[in-house]
Coordinates of C-alpha atoms in Angstrom, one line a residue:
M296 CA -7.0 55.1 -25.3
N297 CA -6.9 57.2 -22.1
M298 CA -4.7 56.5 -19.1
A299 CA -7.4 54.7 -17.0
E300 CA -8.2 52.4 -19.9
N301 CA -4.5 51.7 -20.5
I302 CA -4.0 50.7 -16.8
R303 CA -7.1 48.5 -16.9
S304 CA -5.8 46.8 -20.0
E305 CA -2.4 46.1 -18.4
D306 CA -4.2 44.7 -15.3
L307 CA -6.2 42.4 -17.5
I308 CA -3.1 41.2 -19.3
K309 CA -1.3 40.5 -16.0
A310 CA -4.4 38.7 -14.7
E311 CA -4.6 36.5 -17.8
E312 CA -0.8 35.7 -17.5
K313 CA -1.3 34.8 -13.8
K314 CA -4.3 32.7 -14.7
E315 CA -2.4 30.9 -17.4
T316 CA 0.5 30.3 -15.0
S317 CA -1.8 28.8 -12.4
I318 CA -3.4 26.5 -15.0
N319 CA -0.1 25.2 -16.3
T320 CA 1.5 24.7 -12.9
I321 CA 0.0 22.1 -10.6
P322 CA 1.5 19.8 -7.9
F323 CA 3.0 16.7 -9.4
Y324 CA 0.7 14.3 -7.4
K325 CA -2.4 15.9 -8.9
L326 CA -1.4 14.6 -12.3
F327 CA -2.5 11.2 -11.2
S328 CA -6.1 12.4 -10.7
F329 CA -6.4 12.6 -14.4
A330 CA -5.6 9.0 -15.0
D331 CA -8.0 6.9 -16.9
A332 CA -8.2 3.1 -17.0
T333 CA -5.4 2.8 -19.5
D334 CA -3.1 5.1 -17.5
K335 CA -3.6 3.1 -14.4
I336 CA -2.1 0.1 -16.1
L337 CA 1.1 2.2 -16.6
M338 CA 0.8 3.2 -13.0
F339 CA 0.7 -0.5 -12.0
F340 CA 3.8 0.0 -9.8
G341 CA 4.9 3.4 -8.5
T342 CA 8.3 4.8 -8.9
A343 CA 10.5 7.2 -6.8
G344 CA 12.6 10.0 -8.2
A345 CA 16.0 10.5 -6.9
T346 CA 16.1 13.1 -4.1
G347 CA 19.3 14.7 -5.4
N348 CA 20.2 17.5 -3.0
G349 CA 16.8 17.6 -1.4
L350 CA 15.4 19.5 -4.3
C351 CA 13.0 16.7 -5.3
Q352 CA 10.1 15.3 -3.5
V353 CA 10.5 11.6 -2.6
L354 CA 8.0 9.4 -4.4
V355 CA 7.2 6.1 -2.8
A356 CA 5.5 3.2 -4.5
V357 CA 3.0 1.1 -2.6
L358 CA 2.4 -2.3 -4.1
F359 CA -0.4 -4.5 -3.0
G360 CA -1.5 -7.9 -4.2
D361 CA -5.2 -8.5 -4.2
L362 CA -4.9 -12.0 -2.7
I363 CA -4.8 -10.1 0.5
D364 CA -8.4 -9.3 -0.6
S365 CA -9.3 -12.9 -0.4
F366 CA -8.3 -12.7 3.2
G367 CA -10.7 -9.8 3.4
L368 CA -9.3 -6.5 2.1
N369 CA -9.7 -4.8 -1.2
K370 CA -9.6 -1.1 -0.5
T371 CA -5.9 -0.3 -0.6
S372 CA -6.5 3.5 -0.6
D373 CA -7.0 3.1 3.2
V374 CA -3.2 2.8 3.5
L375 CA -2.9 6.5 2.8
Q376 CA -5.2 7.2 5.7
A377 CA -2.7 5.3 8.0
V378 CA -0.1 8.0 7.3
S379 CA -0.6 11.4 8.8
K380 CA -0.5 14.4 6.5
E381 CA 1.8 16.1 9.0
M382 CA 4.4 13.3 8.6
M383 CA 4.1 13.4 4.8
N384 CA 4.5 17.1 4.7
K385 CA 7.4 17.1 7.1
M386 CA 9.3 14.4 5.2
G387 CA 8.3 15.8 1.8
I388 CA 7.0 12.5 0.4
Y389 CA 4.2 11.5 -1.9
L390 CA 2.6 8.1 -1.6
I391 CA 1.4 6.7 -4.9
Q392 CA -0.7 3.6 -5.2
Y393 CA -1.4 1.5 -8.3
D394 CA -3.7 -1.2 -9.2
R395 CA -1.8 -4.4 -10.0
S396 CA -2.5 -6.2 -13.2
G397 CA -6.1 -7.5 -13.2
Y398 CA -7.2 -5.6 -10.2
G399 CA -9.2 -2.4 -10.0
E400 CA -9.3 -0.9 -13.5
S401 CA -6.0 -2.5 -14.7
D402 CA -6.3 -5.1 -17.5
P403 CA -5.4 -8.7 -16.5
N404 CA -2.3 -10.3 -17.8
P405 CA -2.7 -14.1 -18.0
K406 CA 0.9 -14.5 -19.2
R407 CA 2.4 -12.7 -16.2
S408 CA 5.6 -13.9 -14.7
L409 CA 8.2 -12.7 -12.3
R410 CA 10.5 -11.6 -15.0
S411 CA 7.8 -9.9 -17.1
E412 CA 6.5 -8.0 -14.1
A413 CA 10.0 -6.7 -13.3
S414 CA 10.4 -5.6 -16.9
D415 CA 7.0 -3.8 -16.8
I416 CA 8.1 -2.0 -13.7
E417 CA 11.4 -0.9 -15.3
E418 CA 9.4 0.3 -18.4
L419 CA 7.0 2.2 -16.2
A420 CA 9.8 4.0 -14.5
D421 CA 11.2 5.1 -17.8
N422 CA 7.8 6.1 -19.2
L423 CA 7.0 8.3 -16.2
Q424 CA 10.5 9.8 -16.2
L425 CA 10.7 9.8 -12.4
G426 CA 14.4 9.0 -12.1
S427 CA 16.7 6.1 -12.4
K428 CA 15.7 4.5 -9.1
F429 CA 12.6 4.0 -7.1
Y430 CA 11.3 2.8 -3.7
I431 CA 8.8 -0.1 -3.2
I432 CA 6.6 -0.9 -0.3
C433 CA 4.8 -4.1 -0.9
S434 CA 2.3 -6.1 1.2
S435 CA 1.2 -9.7 1.1
M436 CA 0.7 -11.0 -2.5
G437 CA 2.2 -7.7 -3.8
C438 CA 5.6 -8.9 -2.5
Y439 CA 6.2 -11.7 -5.0
P440 CA 6.7 -9.2 -7.9
T441 CA 9.1 -7.3 -5.6
W442 CA 11.3 -10.3 -5.2
G443 CA 11.4 -10.4 -9.0
C444 CA 12.6 -6.7 -8.9
I445 CA 15.5 -7.6 -6.6
K446 CA 16.4 -10.5 -8.9
H447 CA 16.0 -8.9 -12.3
I448 CA 16.3 -5.1 -11.9
P449 CA 18.3 -4.4 -8.6
H450 CA 20.0 -1.5 -10.3
R451 CA 16.7 0.4 -10.4
L452 CA 15.9 0.1 -6.7
A453 CA 16.5 2.7 -4.1
G454 CA 15.0 0.7 -1.3
V455 CA 12.4 -2.0 -0.5
A456 CA 10.1 -2.7 2.4
F457 CA 8.3 -6.1 2.4
V458 CA 5.3 -6.1 4.7
V459 CA 4.0 -9.6 5.7
P460 CA 5.4 -11.0 2.4
I461 CA 3.9 -14.3 1.3
V462 CA 6.0 -17.5 1.4
N463 CA 6.3 -19.8 -1.5
Y464 CA 6.8 -23.4 -0.3
Q465 CA 8.4 -24.2 -3.7
W466 CA 11.5 -22.4 -2.7
P467 CA 14.2 -25.1 -2.6
S468 CA 16.2 -23.8 0.3
L469 CA 13.3 -23.9 2.8
P470 CA 14.2 -26.5 5.6
H471 CA 12.0 -29.5 5.7
N472 CA 11.7 -29.3 9.4
L473 CA 10.0 -25.9 9.0
T474 CA 7.5 -27.0 6.4
K475 CA 6.7 -30.6 6.9
D476 CA 3.9 -30.0 9.5
D477 CA 2.7 -26.7 8.0
Q478 CA -0.8 -27.2 6.8
R479 CA -0.5 -24.1 4.6
K480 CA 2.1 -25.9 2.5
K481 CA -0.5 -28.7 1.7
D482 CA -3.3 -26.2 1.1
Y483 CA -1.2 -24.1 -1.3
W484 CA -0.1 -27.1 -3.2
L485 CA -3.6 -28.4 -3.5
M486 CA -5.0 -25.0 -4.6
T487 CA -2.2 -24.5 -7.1
M488 CA -2.8 -27.9 -8.8
T489 CA -6.5 -27.3 -8.8
A490 CA -6.1 -23.8 -10.2
K491 CA -3.9 -25.1 -13.0
Y492 CA -5.8 -28.2 -14.0
I493 CA -9.4 -28.0 -12.7
P494 CA -10.1 -24.2 -12.2
K495 CA -13.8 -24.7 -12.2
L496 CA -13.6 -27.0 -9.3
L497 CA -11.6 -24.5 -7.3
Q498 CA -14.1 -21.8 -8.2
W499 CA -16.9 -24.0 -6.9
W500 CA -15.0 -24.7 -3.7
A501 CA -14.2 -21.0 -3.1
I502 CA -17.8 -19.9 -3.6
R503 CA -19.0 -22.6 -1.3
K504 CA -16.3 -21.8 1.3
T505 CA -17.1 -18.1 1.4
S506 CA -20.8 -18.9 1.6
T507 CA -20.5 -20.9 4.7
N508 CA -17.5 -19.4 6.5
D509 CA -16.3 -15.9 7.5
P510 CA -12.7 -15.6 6.3
K511 CA -12.1 -12.8 8.8
T512 CA -12.3 -15.2 11.7
T513 CA -10.0 -17.7 10.0
Y514 CA -7.2 -15.4 8.9
F515 CA -7.4 -12.3 11.1
T516 CA -6.3 -11.7 14.6
S517 CA -8.1 -9.6 17.2
K518 CA -5.8 -6.7 16.3
D519 CA -6.7 -7.2 12.6
L520 CA -10.4 -7.2 13.3
E521 CA -9.9 -4.0 15.3
I522 CA -8.2 -2.4 12.3
I523 CA -11.0 -3.6 10.0
K524 CA -13.6 -1.8 12.1
N525 CA -11.8 1.5 11.4
L526 CA -11.5 0.9 7.7
P527 CA -14.5 2.4 5.8
G528 CA -15.9 0.2 3.0
F529 CA -14.1 -2.9 4.2
Q530 CA -15.3 -5.9 2.1
G531 CA -14.0 -9.3 1.2
F532 CA -14.4 -11.6 -1.7
S533 CA -18.1 -12.5 -1.6
P534 CA -19.6 -15.5 -3.5
E535 CA -21.0 -13.0 -6.0
K536 CA -17.5 -11.7 -6.8
L537 CA -16.1 -15.2 -7.1
R538 CA -18.8 -16.1 -9.6
N539 CA -17.4 -13.4 -11.9
R540 CA -15.2 -15.3 -14.3
S541 CA -12.8 -12.6 -15.1
I542 CA -12.2 -11.9 -11.3
F543 CA -11.7 -15.5 -10.6
N544 CA -9.4 -16.1 -13.6
N545 CA -7.2 -13.3 -12.5
L546 CA -7.0 -14.7 -9.0
C547 CA -5.9 -18.0 -10.5
S548 CA -3.2 -16.4 -12.7
D549 CA -1.9 -14.4 -9.7
F550 CA -1.9 -17.4 -7.4
L551 CA -0.1 -19.7 -9.9
V552 CA 2.8 -17.3 -10.4
A553 CA 3.1 -16.6 -6.7
F554 CA 3.1 -20.3 -5.5
S555 CA 4.5 -22.2 -8.5
S556 CA 8.2 -22.8 -9.1
W557 CA 10.3 -19.7 -9.6
D558 CA 13.4 -19.1 -11.7
F559 CA 15.3 -18.3 -8.6
D560 CA 15.3 -18.8 -4.8
P561 CA 15.0 -15.6 -2.8
S562 CA 17.1 -16.9 0.0
E563 CA 20.1 -17.1 -2.4
L564 CA 19.9 -13.6 -3.8
S565 CA 22.8 -11.2 -3.4
N566 CA 22.5 -7.8 -1.7
P567 CA 21.1 -5.4 -4.3
F568 CA 22.8 -2.5 -2.5
P569 CA 26.4 -3.7 -1.8
E570 CA 27.8 -0.2 -2.4
N571 CA 25.7 1.4 0.4
G572 CA 27.4 -0.4 3.3
Q573 CA 24.0 -0.9 4.9
S574 CA 20.8 -2.6 4.2
C575 CA 18.1 -0.9 2.2
V576 CA 15.8 -3.9 2.3
H577 CA 13.4 -4.5 5.2
I578 CA 10.9 -7.2 6.1
W579 CA 8.1 -6.2 8.5
Q580 CA 6.2 -9.1 10.1
G581 CA 3.4 -9.2 12.6
S582 CA 4.1 -11.7 15.4
E583 CA 0.6 -13.1 15.4
D584 CA 0.0 -13.3 11.6
K585 CA -2.2 -16.3 10.9
V586 CA -1.5 -16.2 7.1
I587 CA 2.3 -16.4 7.2
N588 CA 4.5 -19.0 8.8
L589 CA 6.5 -16.9 11.2
K590 CA 9.4 -19.4 11.5
I591 CA 9.9 -19.4 7.8
Q592 CA 9.9 -15.6 7.7
R593 CA 12.6 -15.5 10.4
H594 CA 14.6 -18.2 8.5
I595 CA 14.6 -16.1 5.3
A596 CA 15.8 -13.0 7.3
E597 CA 18.6 -15.1 8.8
R598 CA 19.7 -16.5 5.4
L599 CA 19.9 -12.9 4.0
P600 CA 21.9 -10.8 6.5
W601 CA 21.5 -7.8 4.3
I602 CA 17.7 -7.7 5.2
Q603 CA 16.6 -5.8 8.2
Y604 CA 13.9 -7.9 10.0
H605 CA 11.3 -6.2 12.1
E606 CA 8.9 -8.4 14.0
V607 CA 6.0 -6.3 15.5
P608 CA 4.4 -7.7 18.7
N609 CA 0.7 -8.2 18.9
N610 CA 0.1 -7.5 15.2
G611 CA -1.3 -9.7 12.4
H612 CA -1.6 -9.7 8.6
L613 CA -3.0 -6.2 8.4
L614 CA 0.1 -4.7 9.9
I615 CA 0.5 -1.9 7.3
Y616 CA -2.9 -0.4 8.3
D617 CA -1.6 0.3 11.8
T618 CA -0.8 4.0 11.7
T619 CA 2.2 3.8 14.0
V620 CA 3.7 0.8 12.2
C621 CA 3.0 2.3 8.7
E622 CA 4.9 5.5 9.6
A623 CA 7.7 3.5 11.1
I624 CA 8.0 1.6 7.8
L625 CA 8.3 4.8 5.9
R626 CA 10.9 6.3 8.3
S627 CA 13.1 3.2 8.2
L628 CA 12.9 3.0 4.4
L629 CA 13.7 6.7 3.7
I630 CA 15.8 7.7 6.6
G631 CA 17.3 4.5 7.9

């Protein structure tokens, strides 16, 4: 072998080594692009690795409940569009979204409970090996499993941001004067009983209701409708979707856990971060939200002084899709 051939051979070896290195080394977030339907079940809730001395990227979980979809929205990937790439790069964060059980490509779990979902989250964190603690951002129906996390696995949490969290009128500590005239309490009770004992009747009613009324005008404010216009692929639960038995059964299962009696009262929970000296739990609420009773939300925040309460003027139930608000949520959670 002459000198030219020897140099060419060495160049080829270096090129192959470089190629092999580039194949074996990819950004962490790209691993999630290889997930199949089974993997997405494991990625049901996101986890966040410890930041250590700033050497690790912060991973933030974004949890959503698809009952928000029955108010109109089922394209949760739009949340990522509400956060600028500049901010994500500057803060060094990855936002990871997962399909909750029974939504998207995740298998349904008809035996779900607050305790089992918290256990699933803990198991997920261990399986993904992303550290001992994780952050959670949850919205609407995705918030009830997060209350379960604060109750059952507080030692695994780095911080929590509730965004327009649902209210369960079965919570014993809710004052009667705040709930007695609230039509939502009666509606939830009736729907819960029907879902439990006569689900076919509820399915018929839901199909009929969506066929004759536009839920957007019922549950969304003018600000919500403005946000919807800028969300590509926006769609609600149509009569066709509700006729799908598996979709409807999963909605019933989710609804029953969220609005039936719990094994604890959130307003009696202890601060999950007593050693920090400051609150790492936030509630973000739109002042014009038609879905949530604002007075009850304020009451919960007053009962739990370790929660930082943020009431955003002129915003409704789609608060998290407002770019300015979404970025403020991230900053308050990760920076304080």
